Short mmCIF file of C-alpha atoms and ligand atoms in Angstrom, two decimals:
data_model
loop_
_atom_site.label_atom_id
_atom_site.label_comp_id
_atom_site.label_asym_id
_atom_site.label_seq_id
_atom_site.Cartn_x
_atom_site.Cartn_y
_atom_site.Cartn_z
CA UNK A 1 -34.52 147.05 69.95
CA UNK A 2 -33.40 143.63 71.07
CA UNK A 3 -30.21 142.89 72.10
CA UNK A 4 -28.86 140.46 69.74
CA UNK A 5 -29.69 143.14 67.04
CA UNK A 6 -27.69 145.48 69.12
CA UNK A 7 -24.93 143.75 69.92
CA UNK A 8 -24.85 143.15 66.08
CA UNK A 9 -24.52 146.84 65.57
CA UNK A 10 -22.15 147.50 68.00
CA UNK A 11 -19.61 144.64 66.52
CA UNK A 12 -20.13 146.22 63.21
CA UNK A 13 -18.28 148.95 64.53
CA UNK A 14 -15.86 146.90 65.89
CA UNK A 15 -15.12 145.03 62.43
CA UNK A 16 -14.68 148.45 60.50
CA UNK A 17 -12.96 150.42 63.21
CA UNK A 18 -9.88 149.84 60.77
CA UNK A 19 -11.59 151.03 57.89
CA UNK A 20 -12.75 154.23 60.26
CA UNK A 21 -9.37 155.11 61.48
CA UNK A 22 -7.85 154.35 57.98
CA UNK A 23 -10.45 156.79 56.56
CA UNK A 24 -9.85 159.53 59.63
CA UNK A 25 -6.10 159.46 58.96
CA UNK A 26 -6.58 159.89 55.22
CA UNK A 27 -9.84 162.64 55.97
CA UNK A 28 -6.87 164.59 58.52
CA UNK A 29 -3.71 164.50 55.48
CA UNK A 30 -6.19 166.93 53.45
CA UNK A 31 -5.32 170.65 54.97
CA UNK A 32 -8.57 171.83 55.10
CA UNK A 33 -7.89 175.22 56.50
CA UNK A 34 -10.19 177.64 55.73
CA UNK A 35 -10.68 178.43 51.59
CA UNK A 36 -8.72 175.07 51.32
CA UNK A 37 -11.85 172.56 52.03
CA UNK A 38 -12.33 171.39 48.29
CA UNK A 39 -10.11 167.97 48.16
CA UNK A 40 -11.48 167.15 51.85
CA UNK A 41 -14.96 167.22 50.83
CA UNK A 42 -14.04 165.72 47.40
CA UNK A 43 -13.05 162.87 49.70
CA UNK A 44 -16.06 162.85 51.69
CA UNK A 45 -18.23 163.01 48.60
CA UNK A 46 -16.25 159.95 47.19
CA UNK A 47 -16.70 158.19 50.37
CA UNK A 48 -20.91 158.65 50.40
CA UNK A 49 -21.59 157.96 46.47
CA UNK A 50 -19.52 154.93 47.12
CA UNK A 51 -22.22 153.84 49.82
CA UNK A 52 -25.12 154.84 47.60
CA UNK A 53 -26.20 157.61 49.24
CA UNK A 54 -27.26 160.39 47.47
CA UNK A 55 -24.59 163.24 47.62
CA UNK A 56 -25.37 166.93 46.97
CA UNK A 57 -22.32 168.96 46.58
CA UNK A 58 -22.56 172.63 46.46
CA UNK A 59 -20.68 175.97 46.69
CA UNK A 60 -22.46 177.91 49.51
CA UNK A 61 -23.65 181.28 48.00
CA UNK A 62 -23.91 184.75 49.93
CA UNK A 63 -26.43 185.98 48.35
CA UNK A 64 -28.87 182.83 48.93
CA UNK A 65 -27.73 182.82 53.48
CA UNK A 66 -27.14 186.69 53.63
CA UNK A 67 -30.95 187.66 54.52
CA UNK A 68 -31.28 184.44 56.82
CA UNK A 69 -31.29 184.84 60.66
CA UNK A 70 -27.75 183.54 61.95
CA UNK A 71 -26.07 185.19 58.87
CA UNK A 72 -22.46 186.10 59.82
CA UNK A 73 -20.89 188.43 58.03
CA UNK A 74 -18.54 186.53 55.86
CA UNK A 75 -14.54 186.72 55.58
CA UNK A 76 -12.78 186.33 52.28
CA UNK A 77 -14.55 184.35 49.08
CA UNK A 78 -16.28 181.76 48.91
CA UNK A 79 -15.50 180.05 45.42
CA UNK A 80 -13.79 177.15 47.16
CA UNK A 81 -16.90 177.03 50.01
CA UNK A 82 -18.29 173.57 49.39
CA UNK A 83 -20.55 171.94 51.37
CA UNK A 84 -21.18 167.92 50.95
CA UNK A 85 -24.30 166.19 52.20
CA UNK A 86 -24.90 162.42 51.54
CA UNK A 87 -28.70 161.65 52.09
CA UNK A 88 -30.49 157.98 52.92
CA UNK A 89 -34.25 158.13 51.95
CA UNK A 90 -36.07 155.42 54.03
CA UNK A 91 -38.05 153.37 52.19
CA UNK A 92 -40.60 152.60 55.01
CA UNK A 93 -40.18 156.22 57.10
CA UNK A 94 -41.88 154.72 60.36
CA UNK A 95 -39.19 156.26 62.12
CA UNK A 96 -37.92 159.81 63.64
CA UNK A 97 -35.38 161.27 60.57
CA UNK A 98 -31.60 163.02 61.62
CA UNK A 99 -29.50 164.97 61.14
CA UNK A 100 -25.82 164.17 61.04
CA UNK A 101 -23.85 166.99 61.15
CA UNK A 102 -19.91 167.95 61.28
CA UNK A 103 -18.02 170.77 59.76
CA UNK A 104 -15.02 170.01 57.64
CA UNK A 105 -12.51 172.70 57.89
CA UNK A 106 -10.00 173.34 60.62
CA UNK A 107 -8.28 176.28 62.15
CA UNK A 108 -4.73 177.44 60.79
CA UNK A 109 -2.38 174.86 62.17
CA UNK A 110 0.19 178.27 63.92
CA UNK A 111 4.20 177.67 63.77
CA UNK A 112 4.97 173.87 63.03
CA UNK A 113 7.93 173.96 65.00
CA UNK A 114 5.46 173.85 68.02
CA UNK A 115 3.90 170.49 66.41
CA UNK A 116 6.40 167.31 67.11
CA UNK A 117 5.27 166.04 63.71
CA UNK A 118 3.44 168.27 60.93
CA UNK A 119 0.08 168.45 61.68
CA UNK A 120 -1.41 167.54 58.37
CA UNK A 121 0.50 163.89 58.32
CA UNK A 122 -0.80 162.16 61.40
CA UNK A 123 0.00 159.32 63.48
CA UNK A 124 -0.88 157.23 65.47
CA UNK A 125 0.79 156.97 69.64
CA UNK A 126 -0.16 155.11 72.52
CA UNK A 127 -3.97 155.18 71.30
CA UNK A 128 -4.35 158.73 70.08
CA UNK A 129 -4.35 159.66 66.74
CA UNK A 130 -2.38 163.19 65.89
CA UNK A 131 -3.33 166.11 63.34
CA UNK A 132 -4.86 168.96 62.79
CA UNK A 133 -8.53 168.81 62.65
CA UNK A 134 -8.22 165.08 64.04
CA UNK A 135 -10.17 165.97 67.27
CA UNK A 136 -12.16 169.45 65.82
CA UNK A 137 -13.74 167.37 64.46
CA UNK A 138 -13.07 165.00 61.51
CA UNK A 139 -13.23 162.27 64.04
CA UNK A 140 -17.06 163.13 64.59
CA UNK A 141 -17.53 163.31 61.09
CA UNK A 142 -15.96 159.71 60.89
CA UNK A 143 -18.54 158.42 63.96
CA UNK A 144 -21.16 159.77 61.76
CA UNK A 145 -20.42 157.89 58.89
CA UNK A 146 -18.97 154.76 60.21
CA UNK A 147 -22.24 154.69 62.51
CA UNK A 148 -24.19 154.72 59.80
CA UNK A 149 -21.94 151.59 57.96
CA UNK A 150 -22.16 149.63 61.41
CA UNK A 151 -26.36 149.53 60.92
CA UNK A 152 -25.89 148.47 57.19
CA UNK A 153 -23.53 146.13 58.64
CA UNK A 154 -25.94 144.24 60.81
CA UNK A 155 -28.16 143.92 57.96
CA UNK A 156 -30.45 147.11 58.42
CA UNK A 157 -30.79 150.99 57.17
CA UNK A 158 -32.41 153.66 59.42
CA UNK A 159 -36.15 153.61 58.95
CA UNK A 160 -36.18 157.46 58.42
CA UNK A 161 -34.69 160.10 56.53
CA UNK A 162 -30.91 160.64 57.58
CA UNK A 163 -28.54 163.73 55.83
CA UNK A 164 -25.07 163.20 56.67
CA UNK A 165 -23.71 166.64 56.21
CA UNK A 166 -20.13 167.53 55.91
CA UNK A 167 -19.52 171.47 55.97
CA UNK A 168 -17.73 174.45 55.55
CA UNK A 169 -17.04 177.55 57.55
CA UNK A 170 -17.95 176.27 61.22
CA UNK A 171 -14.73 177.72 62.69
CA UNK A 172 -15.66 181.49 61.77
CA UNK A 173 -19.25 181.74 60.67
CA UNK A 174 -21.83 178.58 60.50
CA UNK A 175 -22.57 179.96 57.05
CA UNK A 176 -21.98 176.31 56.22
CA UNK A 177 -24.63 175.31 57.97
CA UNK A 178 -26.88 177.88 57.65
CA UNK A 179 -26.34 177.17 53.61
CA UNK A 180 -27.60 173.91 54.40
CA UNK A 181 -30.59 174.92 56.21
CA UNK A 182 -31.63 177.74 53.53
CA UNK A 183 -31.59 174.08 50.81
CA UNK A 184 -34.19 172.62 52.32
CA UNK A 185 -32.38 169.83 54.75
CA UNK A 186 -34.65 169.30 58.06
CA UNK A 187 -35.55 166.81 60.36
CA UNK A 188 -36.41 165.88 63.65
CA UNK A 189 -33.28 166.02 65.45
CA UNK A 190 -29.38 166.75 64.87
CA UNK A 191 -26.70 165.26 66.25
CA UNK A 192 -23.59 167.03 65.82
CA UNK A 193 -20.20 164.82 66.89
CA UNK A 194 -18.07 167.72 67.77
CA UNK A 195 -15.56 166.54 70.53
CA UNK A 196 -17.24 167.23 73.66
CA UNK A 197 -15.71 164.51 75.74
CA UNK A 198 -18.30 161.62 75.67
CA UNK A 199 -20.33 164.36 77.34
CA UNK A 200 -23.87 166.16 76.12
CA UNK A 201 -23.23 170.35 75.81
CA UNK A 202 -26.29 171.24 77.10
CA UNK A 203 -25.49 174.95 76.34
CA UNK A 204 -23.50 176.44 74.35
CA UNK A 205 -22.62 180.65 74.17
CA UNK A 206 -22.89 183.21 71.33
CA UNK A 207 -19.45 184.75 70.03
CA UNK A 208 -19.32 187.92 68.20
CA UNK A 209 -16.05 188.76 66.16
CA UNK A 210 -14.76 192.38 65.26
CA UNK A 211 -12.07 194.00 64.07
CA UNK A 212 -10.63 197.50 65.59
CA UNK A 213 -8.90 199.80 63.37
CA UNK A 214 -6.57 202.98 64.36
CA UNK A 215 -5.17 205.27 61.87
CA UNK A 216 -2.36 208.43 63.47
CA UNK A 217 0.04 210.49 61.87
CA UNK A 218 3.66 208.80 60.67
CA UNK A 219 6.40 210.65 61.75
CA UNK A 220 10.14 209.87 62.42
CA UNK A 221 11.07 208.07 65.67
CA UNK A 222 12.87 211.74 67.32
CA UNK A 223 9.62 213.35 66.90
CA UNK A 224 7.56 210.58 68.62
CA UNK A 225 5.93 213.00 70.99
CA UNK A 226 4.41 214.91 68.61
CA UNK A 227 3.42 211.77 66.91
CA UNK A 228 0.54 209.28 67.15
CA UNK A 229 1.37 206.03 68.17
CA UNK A 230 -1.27 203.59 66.68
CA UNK A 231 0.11 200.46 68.09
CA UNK A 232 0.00 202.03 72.26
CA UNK A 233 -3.17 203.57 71.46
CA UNK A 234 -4.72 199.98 71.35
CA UNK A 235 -3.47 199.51 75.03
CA UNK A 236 -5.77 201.80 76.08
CA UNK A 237 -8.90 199.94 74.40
CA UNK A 238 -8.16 196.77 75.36
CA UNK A 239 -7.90 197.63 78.65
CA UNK A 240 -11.60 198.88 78.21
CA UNK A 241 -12.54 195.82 76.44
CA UNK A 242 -11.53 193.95 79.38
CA UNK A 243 -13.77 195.74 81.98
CA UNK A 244 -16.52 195.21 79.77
CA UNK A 245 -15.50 191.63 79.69
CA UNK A 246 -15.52 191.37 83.54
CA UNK A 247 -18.83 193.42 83.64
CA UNK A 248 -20.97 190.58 81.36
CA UNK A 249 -19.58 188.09 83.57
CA UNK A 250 -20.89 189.59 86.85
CA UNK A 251 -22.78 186.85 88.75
CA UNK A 252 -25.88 189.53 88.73
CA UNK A 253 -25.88 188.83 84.70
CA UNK A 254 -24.66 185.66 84.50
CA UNK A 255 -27.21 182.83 82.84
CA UNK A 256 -28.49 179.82 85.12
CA UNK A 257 -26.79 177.13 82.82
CA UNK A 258 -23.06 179.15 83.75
CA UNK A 259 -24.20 179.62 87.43
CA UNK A 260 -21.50 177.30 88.83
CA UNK A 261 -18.70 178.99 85.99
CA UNK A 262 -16.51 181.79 87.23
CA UNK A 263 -15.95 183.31 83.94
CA UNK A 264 -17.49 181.84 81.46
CA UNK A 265 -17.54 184.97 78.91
CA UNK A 266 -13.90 185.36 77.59
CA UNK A 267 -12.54 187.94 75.37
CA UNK A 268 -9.47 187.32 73.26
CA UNK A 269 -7.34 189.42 71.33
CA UNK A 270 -6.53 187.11 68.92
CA UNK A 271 -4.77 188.87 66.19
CA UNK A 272 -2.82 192.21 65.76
CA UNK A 273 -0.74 194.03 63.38
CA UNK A 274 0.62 197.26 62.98
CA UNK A 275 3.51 199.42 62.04
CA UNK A 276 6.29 199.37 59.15
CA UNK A 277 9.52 199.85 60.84
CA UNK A 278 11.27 200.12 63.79
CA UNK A 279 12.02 203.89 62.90
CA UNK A 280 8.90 205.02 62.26
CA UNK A 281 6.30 206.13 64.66
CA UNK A 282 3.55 203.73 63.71
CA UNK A 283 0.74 204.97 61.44
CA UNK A 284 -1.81 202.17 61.89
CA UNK A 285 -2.65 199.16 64.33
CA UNK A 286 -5.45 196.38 63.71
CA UNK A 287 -6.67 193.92 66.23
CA UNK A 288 -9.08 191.33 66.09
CA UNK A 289 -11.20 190.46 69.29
CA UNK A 290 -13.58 187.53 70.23
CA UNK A 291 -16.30 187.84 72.63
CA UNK A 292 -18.70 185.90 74.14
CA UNK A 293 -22.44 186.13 75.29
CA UNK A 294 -24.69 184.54 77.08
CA UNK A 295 -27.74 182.26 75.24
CA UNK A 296 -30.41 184.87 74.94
CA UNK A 297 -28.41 187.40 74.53
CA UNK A 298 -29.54 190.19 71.64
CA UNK A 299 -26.82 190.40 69.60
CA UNK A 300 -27.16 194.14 68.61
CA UNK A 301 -27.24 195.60 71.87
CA UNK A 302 -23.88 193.74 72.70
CA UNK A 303 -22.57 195.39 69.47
CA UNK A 304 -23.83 198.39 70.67
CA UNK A 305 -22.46 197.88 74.36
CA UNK A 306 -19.01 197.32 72.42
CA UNK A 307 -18.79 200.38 70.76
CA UNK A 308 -19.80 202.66 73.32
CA UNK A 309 -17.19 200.83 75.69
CA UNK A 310 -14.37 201.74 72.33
CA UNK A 311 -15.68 205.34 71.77
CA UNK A 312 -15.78 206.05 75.71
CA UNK A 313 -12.20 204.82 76.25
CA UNK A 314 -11.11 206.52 73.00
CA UNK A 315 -13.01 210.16 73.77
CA UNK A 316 -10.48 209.80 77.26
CA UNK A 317 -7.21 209.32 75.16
CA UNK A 318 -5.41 212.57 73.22
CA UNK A 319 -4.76 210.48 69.97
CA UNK A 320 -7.80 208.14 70.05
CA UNK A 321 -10.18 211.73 70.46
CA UNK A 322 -9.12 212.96 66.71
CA UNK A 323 -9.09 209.35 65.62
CA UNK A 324 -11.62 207.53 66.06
CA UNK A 325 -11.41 203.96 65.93
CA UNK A 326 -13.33 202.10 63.06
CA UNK A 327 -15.04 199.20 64.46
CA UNK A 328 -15.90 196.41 61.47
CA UNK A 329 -17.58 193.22 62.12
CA UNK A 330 -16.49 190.36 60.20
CA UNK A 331 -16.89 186.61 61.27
CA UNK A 332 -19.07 185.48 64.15
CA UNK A 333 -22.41 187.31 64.92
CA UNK A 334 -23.33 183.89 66.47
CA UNK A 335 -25.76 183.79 69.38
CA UNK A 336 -25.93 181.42 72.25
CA UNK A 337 -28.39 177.90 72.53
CA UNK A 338 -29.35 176.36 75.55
CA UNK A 339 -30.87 172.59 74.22
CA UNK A 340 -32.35 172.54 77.76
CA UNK A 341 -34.93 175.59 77.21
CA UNK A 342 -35.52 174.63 73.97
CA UNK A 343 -39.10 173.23 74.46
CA UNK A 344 -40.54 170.73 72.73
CA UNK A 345 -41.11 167.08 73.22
CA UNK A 346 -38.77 165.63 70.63
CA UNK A 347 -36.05 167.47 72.70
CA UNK A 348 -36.69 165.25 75.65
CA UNK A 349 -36.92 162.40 74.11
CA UNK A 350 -33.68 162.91 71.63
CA UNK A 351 -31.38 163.61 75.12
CA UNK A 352 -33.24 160.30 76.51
CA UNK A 353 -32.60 158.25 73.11
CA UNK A 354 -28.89 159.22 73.33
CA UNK A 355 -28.56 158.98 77.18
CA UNK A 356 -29.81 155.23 76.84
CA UNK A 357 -27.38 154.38 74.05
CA UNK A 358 -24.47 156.33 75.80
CA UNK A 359 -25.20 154.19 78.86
CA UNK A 360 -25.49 150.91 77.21
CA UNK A 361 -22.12 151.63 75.73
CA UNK A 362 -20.07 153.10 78.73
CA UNK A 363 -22.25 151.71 81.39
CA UNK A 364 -21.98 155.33 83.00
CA UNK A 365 -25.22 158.08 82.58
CA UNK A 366 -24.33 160.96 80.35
CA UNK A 367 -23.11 164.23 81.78
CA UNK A 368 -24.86 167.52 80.30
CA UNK A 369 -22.12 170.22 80.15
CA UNK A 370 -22.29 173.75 79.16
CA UNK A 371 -19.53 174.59 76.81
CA UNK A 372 -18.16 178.23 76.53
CA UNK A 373 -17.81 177.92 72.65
CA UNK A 374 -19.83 177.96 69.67
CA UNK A 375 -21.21 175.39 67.44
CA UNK A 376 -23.61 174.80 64.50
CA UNK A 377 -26.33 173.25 66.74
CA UNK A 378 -27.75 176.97 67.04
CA UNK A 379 -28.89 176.85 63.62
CA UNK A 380 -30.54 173.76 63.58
CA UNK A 381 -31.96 174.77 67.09
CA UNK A 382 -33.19 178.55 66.73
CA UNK A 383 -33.23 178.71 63.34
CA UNK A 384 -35.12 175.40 62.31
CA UNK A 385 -36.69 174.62 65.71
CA UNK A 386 -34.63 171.23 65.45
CA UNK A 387 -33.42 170.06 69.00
CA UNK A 388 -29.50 169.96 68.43
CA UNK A 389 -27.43 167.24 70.41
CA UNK A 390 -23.75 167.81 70.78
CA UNK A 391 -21.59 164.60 71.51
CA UNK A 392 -18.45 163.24 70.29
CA UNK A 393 -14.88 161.88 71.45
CA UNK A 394 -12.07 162.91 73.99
CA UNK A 395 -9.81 165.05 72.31
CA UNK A 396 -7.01 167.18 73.58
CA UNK A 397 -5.22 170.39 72.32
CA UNK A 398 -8.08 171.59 70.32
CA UNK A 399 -7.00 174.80 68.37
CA UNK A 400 -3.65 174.04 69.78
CA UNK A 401 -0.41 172.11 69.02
CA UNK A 402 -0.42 168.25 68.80
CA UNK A 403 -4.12 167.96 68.59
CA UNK A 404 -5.02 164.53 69.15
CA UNK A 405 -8.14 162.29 69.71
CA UNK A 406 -8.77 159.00 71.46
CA UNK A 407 -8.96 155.72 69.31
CA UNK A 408 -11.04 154.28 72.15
CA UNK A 409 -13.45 157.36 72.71
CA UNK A 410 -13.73 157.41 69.23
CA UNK A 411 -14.42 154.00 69.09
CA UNK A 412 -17.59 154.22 72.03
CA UNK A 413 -18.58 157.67 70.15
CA UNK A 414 -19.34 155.33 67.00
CA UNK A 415 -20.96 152.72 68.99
CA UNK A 416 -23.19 155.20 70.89
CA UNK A 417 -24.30 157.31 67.79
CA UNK A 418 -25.05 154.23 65.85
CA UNK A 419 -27.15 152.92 68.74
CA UNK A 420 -28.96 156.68 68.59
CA UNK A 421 -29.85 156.01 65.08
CA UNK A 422 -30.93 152.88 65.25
CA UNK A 423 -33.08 153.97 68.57
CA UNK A 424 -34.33 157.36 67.17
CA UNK A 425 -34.60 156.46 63.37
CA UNK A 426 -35.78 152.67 64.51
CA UNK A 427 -34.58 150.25 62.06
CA UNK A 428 -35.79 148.87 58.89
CA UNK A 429 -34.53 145.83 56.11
CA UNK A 430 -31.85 147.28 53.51
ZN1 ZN B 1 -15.44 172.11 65.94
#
């Protein structure tokens, strides 16, 4: 590409970087929590028929995903699952086609006295913009799109196929994007923008969800001893939970792209309830656990290593031995990607094609990091042999309080991707 047709592109970012962070603050007011997506992607879907793109806008169905590889066993219902996805046909198709991918909804926002301003009106501070979902990641999708409006910008569309996909169900599933997988959408490589830092996750881990549930005996507080606890008798199997947890991360185990991580698989007890009253010896306790695997990892036989770790620490307790703890899995049965084993020769030369355009932009090479989360990119990458890059902004306080993004980062995010496209998807006349 020559330079005056790159320097084009990159101050057609810089002439709608209003317009982007006008649209990201709008795209962060909708609360699109989990079941509450449907006025977010309403927006989005406003936002690509307005640039002609073609929009398909769907409500993801079990029954069409639930037989796919990557299927997670899904929580709640999914009449308000929508997924959006705004597609430019080339008219010449010399070039490689993309995929650009981000998910829409956002985890719960937690007790808004811990935010300094409500999370779903942001602001704008010293250069970061505030809100839930800001950072993870409606900034990425924002890059994506504004990326794309930067080439048009300059004169040019992408001389390949690219599906700009906004969807659903990222933070406990990827049914979103498996949905969009199982329609038909494919292509040569898939950039999702989550906020990795200006960095490349060059691995990312699997995460498996359950639930644990423990049933005893109610009985008044003066005749606890002959009562069953349910709430202590989860002490007892999270404590087992946790040896397993330091067991998978023995170095002996531990996969080459973590080598240099201490502890890269984490469990977290992320939710419990139990009991009625303060009186009462409690009948029942539920907690919900997170773990994570390595890449490679079969998912069953962790399951399986799970239970027997539950069962052996219950078959040592007095209560836990006459009831049994029911083990459900709901959620994540997502397994790990490494983008560096997956072979193929578009893999290569998608990490080059970014590296190039991340370097013209920041004048610094790109640093591959392994991540010890999730994302989509397994489904394009196991599931649709589609080499899945990972790159997006600085953020801080993702899942957290006062989540925030960089204007800046966000800024050279836009510039980079759009330099991607118009590297990977060449360029051709609008
Ligand atoms: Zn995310």
């Amino acid at each position: 590409m020559e330079n005056g047709l790159q320097d084009k592109i990159i101050k057609g970012v810089n002439s709608l970087f209003e317009a982007e962070k006008q649209f990201l603050h709008t795209l962060t007011s909708h609360q699109s929590t989990r079941g509450n997506e449907q006025s977010a992607q309403d927006f989005i879907a406003s936002e690509l028929s307005e640039r002609g793109y073609e929009v398909d806008v769907w409500n993801v169905n079990v029954k069409d995903i639930s037989h796919l590889p990557g299927f997670s066993p899904v929580i709640g219902d999914y009449t308000n699952a929508i997924n959006v996805v705004g597609s430019h046909k080339s008219k010449t198709k010399k070039g490689r086609s993309l995929i650009l991918n981000g998910h829409i909804d956002v985890v719960p926002e937690g007790p808004l006295e811990m935010w300094d301003t409500p999370p779903f009106e942001p602001r704008i501070d010293n250069g970061w913009m505030y809100g839930r979902g800001v950072g993870d990641m409606k900034a990425g999708l924002a890059a994506n799109l504004f990326a794309l409006d930067a080439i048009r910008s300059a004169g040019f569309a992408p001389a390949a196929d690219v599906f700009f996909q906004s969807v659903v169900e990222e933070e406990c599933t990827g049914n979103g994007a498996l949905a969009c997988l199982q329609r038909g959408y494919k292509a040569d490589a898939a950039l999702i923008s989550e906020p990795s830092d200006e960095t490349l996750t060059s691995s990312q881990l699997g995460v498996i969800w359950f639930q644990v549930q423990l049933r005893g005996i109610p009985v008044h507080v003066e005749r606890a001893d002959t009562g069953s606890n349910a709430i202590k008798a989860a002490i007892p199997l999270i404590t087992a939970l946790e040896r397993l947890e330091k067991s998978w991360n023995n170095e002996k185990y531990k996969h080459p792209a973590y080598a240099s991580h201490h502890h890269p698989l984490n469990l977290n007890v992320g939710k419990i309830e139990g009991g009625d009253w303060a009186s009462s010896v409690p009948a029942w306790c539920t907690f919900d656990v997170r773990m994570a695997v390595f890449p490679g990892t079969d998912l069953k036989l962790a399951c399986n290593e799970i239970e027997t770790c539950l069962l052996t620490a219950a078959s040592e307790n007095t209560f836990l031995r006459n009831n049994s703890p029911k083990i459900t899995y709901h959620g994540f049965q997502a397994e790990g990607y490494s983008l560096l084993e997956h072979i193929k020769p578009e893999t290569k030369i998608a990490i080059n094609t970014l590296e190039k355009a991340h370097q013209e932009i920041t004048g610094s090479n790109l640093v591959h990091v392994p991540t010890t989360a999730t994302t989509d990119a397994r489904f394009f990458g196991l599931y649709s042999d589609t080499p899945a890059l990972v790159y997006g902004p600085y953020s801080e306080a993702i899942h957290g309080f006062n989540e925030r993004v960089n204007l800046e980062s966000l800024r050279r995010v836009t510039q980079t991707i759009a330099l991607f496209i118009a590297k990977w998807c060449e360029l051709e006349a609008l």
